[in-house]
Short mmCIF file of C-alpha atoms in Angstrom, two decimals:
data_model
loop_
_atom_site.label_atom_id
_atom_site.label_comp_id
_atom_site.label_asym_id
_atom_site.label_seq_id
_atom_site.Cartn_x
_atom_site.Cartn_y
_atom_site.Cartn_z
CA MET A 413 -8.14 -85.25 21.84
CA ARG A 414 -5.22 -83.28 20.39
CA ARG A 415 -2.20 -85.00 18.91
CA LEU A 416 1.12 -85.12 20.73
CA ARG A 417 4.00 -83.36 18.98
CA VAL A 418 7.06 -85.60 19.25
CA VAL A 419 10.55 -84.89 17.90
CA GLN A 420 12.79 -87.87 17.10
CA ILE A 421 16.46 -86.78 17.16
CA LEU A 422 18.83 -88.81 14.95
CA ASN A 423 22.41 -88.32 13.80
CA GLY A 424 21.16 -87.98 10.24
CA LEU A 425 18.93 -89.36 7.52
CA ALA A 426 21.52 -90.94 5.21
CA LEU A 427 20.14 -94.39 5.99
CA ASN A 428 22.10 -97.36 4.64
CA SER A 429 24.73 -94.88 3.50
CA ARG A 430 26.39 -93.14 6.41
CA MET A 431 24.00 -94.07 9.23
CA GLY A 432 23.43 -97.28 11.18
CA GLY A 433 20.70 -99.27 12.87
CA ALA A 434 19.76 -96.59 15.42
CA GLU A 435 18.85 -94.14 12.68
CA ARG A 436 16.92 -96.77 10.75
CA PHE A 437 15.00 -97.66 13.89
CA GLY A 438 14.20 -94.00 14.60
CA VAL A 439 12.82 -93.49 11.10
CA GLU A 440 10.81 -96.72 11.14
CA LEU A 441 9.41 -95.83 14.56
CA ALA A 442 8.30 -92.44 13.23
CA ARG A 443 6.64 -94.10 10.24
CA HIS A 444 4.68 -96.54 12.38
CA LEU A 445 3.41 -94.25 15.14
CA ASP A 446 -0.32 -93.60 14.75
CA PRO A 447 -0.59 -90.23 12.94
CA ASP A 448 -4.05 -89.67 14.43
CA GLN A 449 -2.49 -89.61 17.90
CA ILE A 450 1.04 -88.37 17.32
CA GLU A 451 2.58 -85.78 15.04
CA VAL A 452 6.20 -86.83 14.54
CA ILE A 453 9.00 -84.54 13.40
CA VAL A 454 12.24 -86.31 12.53
CA VAL A 455 15.37 -84.25 13.17
CA GLY A 456 18.75 -85.12 11.67
CA LEU A 457 21.51 -83.36 13.57
CA TRP A 458 23.65 -82.99 10.46
CA GLU A 459 23.50 -83.31 6.71
CA TRP A 460 25.85 -86.19 5.88
CA ASP A 461 24.97 -87.16 2.32
CA ALA A 462 22.44 -84.85 0.70
CA ALA A 463 21.57 -87.22 -2.15
CA ALA A 464 21.00 -90.21 0.12
CA GLU A 465 19.05 -88.12 2.60
CA GLN A 466 16.79 -86.60 -0.05
CA ARG A 467 15.27 -89.97 -0.83
CA TRP A 468 14.23 -90.48 2.76
CA ARG A 469 13.08 -86.90 3.26
CA CYS A 470 10.82 -87.21 0.23
CA GLN A 471 9.48 -90.57 1.34
CA LEU A 472 8.73 -89.30 4.83
CA ALA A 473 7.11 -86.16 3.43
CA ASP A 474 4.86 -88.32 1.25
CA GLU A 475 3.81 -90.14 4.42
CA GLY A 476 3.00 -86.85 6.18
CA ILE A 477 6.12 -86.77 8.36
CA ARG A 478 8.08 -83.54 8.55
CA THR A 479 11.88 -83.66 8.61
CA VAL A 480 14.39 -81.07 9.77
CA VAL A 481 18.09 -81.47 9.00
CA GLY A 482 20.99 -79.46 10.38
CA VAL A 483 23.94 -78.01 8.50
CA PRO A 484 26.46 -80.16 6.59
CA LYS A 485 28.78 -82.19 8.83
CA ASP A 486 32.20 -80.58 9.21
CA ASP A 487 34.73 -82.58 11.23
CA ARG A 488 37.35 -79.83 10.93
CA ARG A 489 35.58 -77.72 13.56
CA PRO A 490 33.29 -80.11 15.45
CA LEU A 491 32.13 -77.89 18.32
CA ALA A 492 31.34 -74.87 16.15
CA ASN A 493 29.65 -77.15 13.61
CA PHE A 494 27.49 -78.73 16.35
CA VAL A 495 26.42 -75.35 17.74
CA GLN A 496 25.69 -74.02 14.25
CA SER A 497 23.60 -77.08 13.45
CA LEU A 498 21.56 -76.75 16.64
CA ALA A 499 20.89 -73.09 15.89
CA HIS A 500 19.72 -73.99 12.40
CA ILE A 501 17.43 -76.72 13.74
CA ARG A 502 16.00 -74.36 16.34
CA SER A 503 15.15 -71.81 13.66
CA GLN A 504 12.90 -74.34 11.90
CA PHE A 505 10.45 -74.56 14.82
CA THR A 506 7.78 -71.98 15.52
CA ALA A 507 5.50 -73.92 17.89
CA PRO A 508 6.35 -75.84 21.08
CA VAL A 509 6.59 -79.62 21.16
CA ASP A 510 5.49 -82.11 23.80
CA LEU A 511 8.42 -84.53 23.80
CA LEU A 512 11.97 -84.69 22.56
CA HIS A 513 13.17 -88.25 22.04
CA SER A 514 16.86 -88.77 21.27
CA GLN A 515 18.13 -91.90 19.53
CA CYS A 516 21.89 -91.16 19.55
CA ASP A 517 24.78 -89.92 21.73
CA PHE A 518 24.99 -86.45 20.22
CA GLY A 519 21.21 -86.27 20.17
CA ASP A 520 21.23 -86.77 23.94
CA VAL A 521 23.39 -83.66 24.27
CA ALA A 522 21.35 -81.75 21.69
CA GLY A 523 18.17 -82.53 23.59
CA LEU A 524 19.43 -80.64 26.64
CA TRP A 525 19.81 -77.45 24.57
CA LEU A 526 16.73 -77.93 22.40
CA ARG A 527 14.35 -78.65 25.28
CA PRO A 528 13.97 -75.05 26.48
CA ALA A 529 14.44 -73.68 22.98
CA LEU A 530 11.54 -75.77 21.64
CA GLY A 531 9.45 -75.56 24.80
CA ALA A 532 9.42 -79.35 25.20
CA ARG A 533 7.67 -80.63 28.28
CA LEU A 534 9.46 -83.98 28.43
CA LEU A 535 12.86 -85.32 27.48
CA LEU A 536 13.51 -88.98 26.60
CA ARG A 537 16.50 -90.86 25.26
CA THR A 538 17.20 -94.39 24.06
CA ALA A 539 20.54 -96.09 24.68
CA HIS A 540 21.36 -98.13 21.57
CA ASN A 541 24.53 -99.67 23.04
CA GLU A 542 25.50 -100.98 26.43
CA LEU A 543 28.75 -99.02 25.99
CA GLU A 544 27.74 -95.44 25.23
CA TRP A 545 30.40 -92.96 24.12
CA ALA A 546 32.70 -95.95 23.60
CA ARG A 547 35.65 -93.79 22.57
CA ARG A 548 34.96 -91.00 25.04
CA PRO A 549 34.83 -92.59 28.51
CA LEU A 550 35.04 -89.20 30.25
CA ARG A 551 31.92 -88.05 28.41
CA ARG A 552 30.19 -91.29 29.38
CA TRP A 553 31.07 -90.71 33.03
CA ILE A 554 29.97 -87.06 33.07
CA LEU A 555 26.92 -87.27 30.85
CA VAL A 556 25.49 -90.79 31.08
CA ASP A 557 26.45 -91.63 34.65
CA TRP A 558 25.90 -88.31 36.41
CA LEU A 559 23.95 -85.78 34.33
CA TYR A 560 21.30 -87.74 32.47
CA PRO A 561 19.64 -89.33 35.53
CA PHE A 562 18.90 -85.77 36.72
CA VAL A 563 17.70 -84.17 33.49
CA TYR A 564 16.03 -86.92 31.45
CA ASP A 565 12.42 -87.73 32.28
CA ARG A 566 12.75 -91.27 30.91
CA GLU A 567 15.61 -93.42 29.67
CA LEU A 568 15.16 -96.49 27.50
CA GLY A 569 17.45 -99.28 26.35
CA VAL A 570 17.13 -101.40 23.23
CA SER A 571 18.12 -104.54 25.11
CA GLN A 572 17.85 -105.93 28.61
CA ARG A 573 21.61 -105.61 28.99
CA ALA A 574 21.52 -101.91 28.05
CA VAL A 575 18.85 -101.32 30.70
CA GLU A 576 20.85 -103.20 33.33
CA VAL A 577 23.83 -100.93 32.66
CA LEU A 578 21.66 -97.83 33.02
CA ASP A 579 20.06 -99.09 36.23
CA ARG A 580 23.46 -99.81 37.84
CA ARG A 581 24.52 -96.16 37.76
CA PRO A 582 24.88 -94.90 41.34
CA LEU A 583 22.92 -91.69 40.75
CA ALA A 584 20.09 -93.52 39.00
CA ARG A 585 19.85 -95.87 41.98
CA LEU A 586 19.92 -92.94 44.42
CA LEU A 587 17.14 -91.16 42.52
CA ARG A 588 15.26 -94.46 42.12
CA LYS A 589 15.12 -94.00 38.39
CA ARG A 590 14.78 -97.16 36.36
CA ALA A 591 15.16 -97.46 32.61
CA ALA A 592 12.75 -99.42 30.45
CA VAL A 593 13.33 -101.89 27.63
CA LEU A 594 12.02 -100.95 24.23
CA HIS A 595 13.59 -103.32 21.74
CA ASN A 596 14.90 -102.41 18.35
CA ALA A 597 12.50 -103.68 15.72
CA VAL A 598 12.11 -103.98 11.96
CA ASP A 599 9.39 -103.64 9.39
CA THR A 600 8.55 -107.29 8.79
CA THR A 601 7.10 -106.47 5.35
CA ARG A 602 10.42 -105.24 3.94
CA PHE A 603 11.99 -108.51 2.85
CA ALA A 604 10.58 -110.63 0.05
CA PRO A 605 12.42 -113.74 -1.16
CA LEU A 606 14.36 -113.48 -4.42
CA THR A 607 14.05 -116.08 -7.15
CA PRO A 608 17.14 -118.21 -7.94
CA ALA A 609 17.54 -116.23 -11.16
CA GLU A 610 17.49 -112.95 -9.23
CA VAL A 611 20.06 -114.25 -6.76
CA ALA A 612 22.33 -115.37 -9.60
CA ALA A 613 22.00 -112.00 -11.33
CA GLY A 614 22.72 -110.16 -8.10
CA ARG A 615 25.87 -112.17 -7.49
CA ARG A 616 27.09 -111.66 -11.05
CA ALA A 617 26.61 -107.91 -10.65
CA LEU A 618 29.07 -108.08 -7.75
CA GLY A 619 31.54 -110.18 -9.70
CA ILE A 620 30.71 -113.35 -7.76
CA ASP A 621 30.15 -116.78 -9.31
CA PRO A 622 26.46 -117.66 -8.72
CA GLN A 623 27.51 -121.10 -7.46
CA ALA A 624 30.07 -119.85 -4.93
CA PRO A 625 29.27 -119.93 -1.20
CA VAL A 626 28.80 -116.32 -0.09
CA ILE A 627 29.51 -115.21 3.49
CA GLY A 628 28.64 -111.60 4.12
CA SER A 629 28.27 -108.82 6.64
CA ILE A 630 26.66 -105.38 6.59
CA GLY A 631 27.66 -102.47 8.77
CA ARG A 632 29.85 -99.44 9.31
CA LEU A 633 33.52 -100.24 8.84
CA THR A 634 34.55 -99.28 12.37
CA PRO A 635 36.54 -101.07 15.12
CA GLN A 636 33.31 -101.93 16.98
CA LYS A 637 32.23 -104.29 14.21
CA GLY A 638 35.30 -106.53 14.53
CA TYR A 639 35.88 -106.83 10.78
CA ARG A 640 39.56 -107.61 11.23
CA ASP A 641 38.43 -110.78 13.00
CA PHE A 642 36.00 -111.40 10.16
CA LEU A 643 38.82 -111.24 7.60
CA GLN A 644 41.07 -113.52 9.63
CA ALA A 645 38.22 -116.01 9.90
CA ALA A 646 37.62 -115.64 6.16
CA ALA A 647 41.21 -116.66 5.45
CA GLN A 648 40.73 -119.83 7.49
CA VAL A 649 37.40 -120.62 5.81
CA ALA A 650 38.91 -120.04 2.36
CA ALA A 651 41.54 -122.68 3.06
CA LEU A 652 38.77 -125.29 3.37
CA HIS A 653 36.34 -123.72 0.88
CA PRO A 654 38.47 -122.24 -1.92
CA LYS A 655 35.38 -121.18 -3.89
CA ALA A 656 33.92 -119.19 -0.99
CA ARG A 657 33.51 -115.45 -1.45
CA PHE A 658 33.13 -112.82 1.27
CA LEU A 659 30.96 -109.72 1.05
CA LEU A 660 31.47 -106.60 3.18
CA VAL A 661 28.74 -104.00 2.72
CA GLY A 662 29.33 -100.56 4.19
CA ASP A 663 31.81 -97.76 4.57
CA GLY A 664 33.69 -96.15 7.42
CA GLU A 665 36.99 -95.13 8.90
CA GLU A 666 38.56 -98.60 8.58
CA ASN A 667 37.82 -99.00 4.87
CA ALA A 668 41.40 -98.61 3.65
CA ALA A 669 42.88 -100.62 6.53
CA LEU A 670 40.48 -103.53 5.97
CA ARG A 671 41.22 -103.61 2.25
CA GLN A 672 44.92 -103.78 3.10
CA SER A 673 44.26 -106.57 5.60
CA ALA A 674 42.39 -108.52 2.93
CA ALA A 675 45.37 -108.13 0.60
CA ASP A 676 47.82 -109.17 3.32
CA LEU A 677 45.74 -112.29 3.96
CA GLN A 678 45.76 -113.05 0.21
CA LEU A 679 42.01 -112.48 0.06
CA ALA A 680 41.99 -109.51 -2.31
CA ASP A 681 40.23 -111.52 -5.04
CA ARG A 682 37.86 -113.21 -2.60
CA VAL A 683 36.50 -110.27 -0.60
CA VAL A 684 34.07 -107.86 -2.24
CA PHE A 685 33.89 -104.42 -0.64
CA THR A 686 30.69 -102.84 -1.92
CA GLY A 687 30.95 -99.52 -0.11
CA ALA A 688 27.81 -97.91 1.29
CA ARG A 689 24.62 -99.31 -0.21
CA ASP A 690 20.95 -98.51 0.29
CA ASP A 691 19.56 -101.80 -1.05
CA VAL A 692 20.01 -104.13 1.92
CA GLU A 693 16.82 -105.93 0.92
CA GLN A 694 18.50 -107.00 -2.34
CA LEU A 695 21.89 -107.84 -0.83
CA LEU A 696 21.00 -110.06 2.12
CA PRO A 697 19.34 -112.76 -0.01
CA LEU A 698 22.59 -113.09 -1.98
CA MET A 699 24.31 -114.49 1.13
CA ASP A 700 24.47 -118.10 2.24
CA LEU A 701 25.54 -116.95 5.70
CA PHE A 702 25.46 -113.62 7.52
CA VAL A 703 28.25 -112.92 10.01
CA SER A 704 28.28 -110.40 12.83
CA SER A 705 31.79 -110.15 14.31
CA SER A 706 31.02 -107.21 16.62
CA LEU A 707 32.93 -106.57 19.84
CA TRP A 708 29.90 -104.97 21.48
CA GLU A 709 26.33 -104.11 20.45
CA GLY A 710 23.00 -102.84 21.69
CA LEU A 711 20.38 -104.87 19.84
CA PRO A 712 21.76 -105.03 16.30
CA THR A 713 19.18 -104.14 13.67
CA VAL A 714 21.23 -105.76 10.91
CA ILE A 715 21.00 -109.16 12.62
CA LEU A 716 17.23 -108.73 12.84
CA GLU A 717 17.21 -107.93 9.13
CA ALA A 718 19.31 -110.98 8.26
CA MET A 719 17.07 -113.24 10.35
CA LEU A 720 13.96 -111.74 8.76
CA ALA A 721 15.45 -112.29 5.30
CA GLY A 722 15.92 -115.97 6.09
CA VAL A 723 19.73 -115.90 6.07
CA PRO A 724 21.50 -118.14 8.63
CA VAL A 725 23.46 -116.06 11.15
CA VAL A 726 26.80 -116.59 12.88
CA ALA A 727 27.43 -113.90 15.50
CA THR A 728 29.61 -113.05 18.45
CA ARG A 729 28.28 -113.68 21.94
CA VAL A 730 27.88 -110.03 23.00
CA ALA A 731 25.14 -108.18 24.85
CA GLY A 732 22.06 -107.59 22.75
CA THR A 733 22.95 -110.24 20.20
CA VAL A 734 22.43 -112.97 22.80
CA GLU A 735 18.86 -111.70 23.20
CA LEU A 736 18.27 -112.46 19.53
CA ILE A 737 20.16 -115.69 18.92
CA GLU A 738 19.90 -118.97 20.78
CA ASP A 739 22.95 -121.01 19.87
CA LEU A 740 22.13 -123.97 17.61
CA ALA A 741 18.44 -122.98 17.55
CA THR A 742 18.19 -119.61 15.76
CA GLY A 743 21.86 -119.24 14.77
CA ARG A 744 25.38 -119.77 16.00
CA LEU A 745 27.13 -117.83 18.75
CA VAL A 746 30.91 -117.64 19.16
CA PRO A 747 33.18 -115.66 21.50
CA PRO A 748 34.11 -112.14 20.35
CA SER A 749 37.68 -111.54 19.14
CA ASP A 750 38.13 -115.23 18.32
CA PRO A 751 38.63 -115.70 14.55
CA ALA A 752 39.32 -119.41 14.94
CA GLU A 753 35.95 -120.10 16.58
CA LEU A 754 34.25 -117.76 14.12
CA SER A 755 35.70 -119.62 11.15
CA ARG A 756 34.79 -122.98 12.69
CA ALA A 757 31.14 -121.97 13.06
CA ILE A 758 31.07 -120.64 9.50
CA TYR A 759 32.36 -123.76 7.82
CA GLN A 760 30.27 -126.02 10.05
CA LEU A 761 27.12 -124.32 8.72
CA LEU A 762 28.46 -124.27 5.16
CA ASP A 763 28.94 -128.02 5.44
CA SER A 764 25.45 -128.56 6.95
CA PRO A 765 22.89 -126.74 4.75
CA PRO A 766 19.82 -128.47 6.29
CA GLN A 767 20.87 -127.43 9.79
CA ALA A 768 21.60 -123.88 8.62
CA GLN A 769 18.22 -123.56 6.95
CA GLU A 770 16.38 -124.95 9.98
CA MET A 771 18.06 -122.30 12.16
CA ALA A 772 17.21 -119.60 9.61
CA GLN A 773 13.53 -120.59 9.57
CA ASN A 774 13.38 -120.62 13.38
CA ALA A 775 15.01 -117.20 13.45
CA GLN A 776 12.61 -115.77 10.90
CA HIS A 777 9.59 -116.91 12.92
CA PHE A 778 11.15 -115.51 16.09
CA VAL A 779 11.68 -112.03 14.58
CA ARG A 780 8.18 -111.88 13.12
CA ALA A 781 6.69 -112.82 16.49
CA HIS A 782 8.71 -110.52 18.76
CA PHE A 783 10.38 -107.66 16.83
CA ASP A 784 7.72 -106.21 14.56
CA ILE A 785 8.07 -102.42 14.43
CA ALA A 786 4.28 -101.94 14.38
CA ALA A 787 3.93 -103.59 17.81
CA VAL A 788 6.92 -101.68 19.22
CA ALA A 789 5.48 -98.40 17.92
CA ARG A 790 2.22 -99.06 19.76
CA ARG A 791 4.12 -99.64 23.01
CA GLN A 792 6.15 -96.48 22.44
CA ALA A 793 3.00 -94.43 21.85
CA GLN A 794 1.48 -95.74 25.07
CA MET A 795 4.63 -94.72 26.92
CA TYR A 796 4.49 -91.21 25.43
CA TRP A 797 0.90 -90.72 26.55
CA GLN A 798 1.57 -92.13 30.03
CA LEU A 799 4.48 -89.72 30.49
CA VAL A 800 2.48 -86.72 29.29
CA THR A 801 -0.48 -87.63 31.50
CA SER A 802 1.73 -88.14 34.57
CA HIS A 803 3.50 -84.84 33.90
CA ALA A 804 0.18 -82.99 33.61
CA ASP A 805 -1.13 -84.59 36.81
CA GLY A 806 2.05 -83.58 38.61
CA LEU A 807 1.63 -79.96 37.55
CA LYS A 808 -1.97 -79.97 38.76
CA ARG A 809 -0.95 -81.23 42.19
CA LYS A 810 1.55 -78.37 42.47
#
């Protein structure tokens, strides 16, 4: 039996630098699909950070996975840059593919153009947020609500909530098209516990007293992540725990504004902004608590990572996250955009280490049991083959 040729379309390959959980999931999915059944080609729509991307391109090449990356990202001329990148990607293919699978908003659009250009038989996409094209509602209405139900052969959502949103679209209901859940997942072998000496050394390297309580978060510094609420909560926590330190790992458009907010809240010497980092496995164990202050999510990979690393989690009660955390059992849930409640949950867990650790252990077992990337990859492969077989049978009947 021949192998399927599957293209995974991502925004880019600068994982843990410029990219987020969707890109990490796409790469991990590619790595865990059975190479005897499926030949995966990972496409990055743009080059974002050549140095960061080279590491992953080399690693994937060593594992027998081909990568194709578009031209450098140029925000000064976005449309021309997008078209140029697609043309470059197209030029790297000489043989047709079986499936195109997009893992991002721009990838969904790219898939429409690349499908005929690459001779793809089937087109799939995964919605990584319940609110797609959050800043471009007109695009969401045109593309997600009215075009994609016609042109995509299968749509997936990383959470039950994301699937419910897709299934409510009037055109999807008219066409009787239903999305399927395929959860985000993580490589459960990635995180090994650090020794107390390693934790102390890691904190010192960041300028943090090894004995200080550390409350951290990891993500792109964008409005979606609610980091202004995080900083306001941090100010309230610091009033009760003067030794507490706060760690923000990531970069993004709100970097300068958040640093100014920290200064305005008199937290400049208590908040450590690390910038983009590619060593999440070394940073999470330095935290006593992980906080997700997001305003909306799909199924946040970083929360899965924190749970897997054994770090107690406080998170906002938003779609996707509520499918991971049961309040008071595997973490704490608080309302979004409510710094007071967020701070209250943080210092309650800081003041109750046994309760925090019990939640963290429960969460770790839960992730290992239900969100292992190897199991998700097997389900994805089965879906690919079912779609290809159904498509072939349909052509025969015609």
